[in-house]
mmCIF file of C-alpha atoms in Angstrom:
data_model
loop_
_atom_site.group_PDB
_atom_site.id
_atom_site.type_symbol
_atom_site.label_atom_id
_atom_site.label_comp_id
_atom_site.label_asym_id
_atom_site.label_seq_id
_atom_site.Cartn_x
_atom_site.Cartn_y
_atom_site.Cartn_z
ATOM 1 C CA MET Q 422 -65.422 52.140 -86.640
ATOM 2 C CA SER Q 423 -62.911 50.339 -84.520
ATOM 3 C CA ASP Q 424 -62.922 49.703 -80.792
ATOM 4 C CA LEU Q 425 -59.169 50.209 -80.946
ATOM 5 C CA ILE Q 426 -58.663 53.648 -82.512
ATOM 6 C CA THR Q 427 -60.679 56.397 -84.139
ATOM 7 C CA LEU Q 428 -60.314 58.226 -87.427
ATOM 8 C CA GLU Q 429 -59.547 61.423 -85.519
ATOM 9 C CA ILE Q 430 -56.615 60.017 -83.527
ATOM 10 C CA THR Q 431 -55.315 58.211 -86.614
ATOM 11 C CA LYS Q 432 -55.289 61.427 -88.658
ATOM 12 C CA LYS Q 433 -53.436 63.189 -85.836
ATOM 13 C CA HIS Q 434 -50.884 60.377 -85.791
ATOM 14 C CA LEU Q 435 -50.458 60.582 -89.563
ATOM 15 C CA ARG Q 436 -50.487 64.410 -89.450
ATOM 16 C CA VAL Q 437 -53.261 64.503 -92.039
ATOM 17 C CA ILE Q 438 -55.327 67.694 -91.908
ATOM 18 C CA HIS Q 439 -57.510 67.185 -94.985
ATOM 19 C CA ASP Q 440 -60.518 64.927 -95.528
ATOM 20 C CA ARG Q 441 -59.572 63.546 -98.949
ATOM 21 C CA ASP Q 442 -58.077 60.335 -97.534
ATOM 22 C CA ASP Q 443 -60.665 59.656 -94.818
ATOM 23 C CA GLU Q 444 -62.228 56.688 -96.590
ATOM 24 C CA TYR Q 445 -58.806 55.177 -97.277
ATOM 25 C CA ILE Q 446 -57.651 55.780 -93.684
ATOM 26 C CA GLU Q 447 -60.806 54.083 -92.379
ATOM 27 C CA LEU Q 448 -59.938 51.068 -94.527
ATOM 28 C CA LEU Q 449 -56.411 51.063 -93.084
ATOM 29 C CA ILE Q 450 -57.850 51.206 -89.552
ATOM 30 C CA LYS Q 451 -59.930 48.115 -90.276
ATOM 31 C CA ALA Q 452 -56.956 46.273 -91.769
ATOM 32 C CA ALA Q 453 -54.651 47.228 -88.900
ATOM 33 C CA THR Q 454 -57.131 46.256 -86.202
ATOM 34 C CA ARG Q 455 -57.668 42.904 -87.911
ATOM 35 C CA ASN Q 456 -53.891 42.478 -88.041
ATOM 36 C CA VAL Q 457 -53.615 43.189 -84.302
ATOM 37 C CA LEU Q 458 -56.430 40.752 -83.496
ATOM 38 C CA ASP Q 459 -54.819 38.070 -85.643
ATOM 39 C CA PHE Q 460 -51.432 38.581 -83.995
ATOM 40 C CA ILE Q 461 -52.775 38.396 -80.447
ATOM 41 C CA ASP Q 462 -54.984 35.443 -81.468
ATOM 42 C CA PHE Q 463 -58.399 36.854 -80.586
ATOM 43 C CA LEU Q 464 -61.490 36.780 -82.789
ATOM 44 C CA ASP Q 465 -62.994 40.106 -81.706
ATOM 45 C CA TRP Q 466 -62.587 43.066 -79.376
ATOM 46 C CA ASP Q 467 -65.232 41.792 -76.976
ATOM 47 C CA ALA Q 468 -62.947 38.895 -76.055
ATOM 48 C CA VAL Q 469 -60.039 41.311 -75.562
ATOM 49 C CA LYS Q 470 -62.208 43.553 -73.372
ATOM 50 C CA ASP Q 471 -63.244 40.524 -71.300
ATOM 51 C CA LYS Q 472 -59.603 39.603 -70.723
ATOM 52 C CA TYR Q 473 -58.630 43.144 -69.725
ATOM 53 C CA LYS Q 474 -61.745 43.938 -67.655
ATOM 54 C CA GLY Q 475 -63.491 46.215 -70.135
ATOM 55 C CA GLU Q 476 -60.577 48.149 -71.580
ATOM 56 C CA ILE Q 477 -58.338 47.645 -74.573
ATOM 57 C CA PRO Q 478 -54.657 48.089 -73.632
ATOM 58 C CA GLU Q 479 -52.956 51.201 -75.015
ATOM 59 C CA ASN Q 480 -50.087 49.142 -76.398
ATOM 60 C CA LEU Q 481 -52.496 47.596 -78.917
ATOM 61 C CA SER Q 482 -53.713 51.026 -80.024
ATOM 62 C CA VAL Q 483 -50.142 52.205 -80.556
ATOM 63 C CA ALA Q 484 -49.297 49.009 -82.457
ATOM 64 C CA ALA Q 485 -52.277 49.581 -84.754
ATOM 65 C CA LEU Q 486 -51.168 53.184 -85.354
ATOM 66 C CA LEU Q 487 -47.676 51.955 -86.293
ATOM 67 C CA ILE Q 488 -49.181 49.481 -88.756
ATOM 68 C CA ILE Q 489 -51.428 52.176 -90.240
ATOM 69 C CA SER Q 490 -48.621 54.696 -90.635
ATOM 70 C CA ASP Q 491 -46.487 52.080 -92.368
ATOM 71 C CA MET Q 492 -49.330 51.191 -94.759
ATOM 72 C CA TYR Q 493 -50.228 54.855 -95.373
ATOM 73 C CA GLN Q 494 -46.692 56.063 -96.026
ATOM 74 C CA ASN Q 495 -45.649 53.051 -98.121
ATOM 75 C CA ARG Q 496 -48.847 52.487 -100.089
ATOM 76 C CA ALA Q 497 -47.097 52.868 -103.403
ATOM 77 C CA SER Q 498 -44.285 50.454 -102.624
ATOM 78 C CA GLN Q 499 -44.036 47.535 -105.002
ATOM 79 C CA THR Q 500 -42.266 44.507 -103.614
ATOM 80 C CA GLU Q 501 -42.866 40.782 -103.557
ATOM 81 C CA VAL Q 502 -41.687 40.309 -99.988
ATOM 82 C CA ASN Q 503 -41.864 42.278 -96.773
ATOM 83 C CA LEU Q 504 -38.544 44.099 -96.447
ATOM 84 C CA TYR Q 505 -38.574 44.202 -92.652
ATOM 85 C CA VAL Q 506 -40.583 43.286 -89.601
ATOM 86 C CA ASN Q 507 -41.618 46.189 -87.420
ATOM 87 C CA ARG Q 508 -40.148 45.006 -84.111
ATOM 88 C CA ALA Q 509 -41.643 47.910 -82.153
ATOM 89 C CA CYS Q 510 -45.090 46.885 -83.307
ATOM 90 C CA GLU Q 511 -44.535 43.246 -82.391
ATOM 91 C CA ASN Q 512 -43.096 44.220 -79.011
ATOM 92 C CA LEU Q 513 -46.212 46.270 -78.271
ATOM 93 C CA MET Q 514 -48.582 43.436 -79.207
ATOM 94 C CA PHE Q 515 -46.720 40.456 -77.775
ATOM 95 C CA PRO Q 516 -47.712 40.923 -74.089
ATOM 96 C CA SER Q 517 -51.393 40.815 -75.106
ATOM 97 C CA ARG Q 518 -51.039 37.663 -77.183
ATOM 98 C CA ASN Q 519 -53.430 34.875 -76.290
ATOM 99 C CA MET Q 520 -51.076 31.995 -75.557
ATOM 100 C CA GLY Q 521 -53.786 29.430 -74.786
ATOM 101 C CA VAL Q 522 -53.531 25.983 -76.242
#
């Protein structure tokens, strides 16, 4: 699974009490964690852990949960463009962004 969040905490966040969507939620966890890594400009969680002395900041976990809940609740939406940018999610991830040149 992910170093960022678990299936259990994700289901609590989504308020899902059944197991029917577990496989789909696990896929969303992978997509969200990749999205967080891409945004903060790191290749993997080991590099993030090195930067933060062995721990992944909570703000990144919350950002991933926001991304997952958006994808889970709007999975049937059909649109050609993103209708909005989740500013809360960006604000949570921005302090962890790798700004190296």
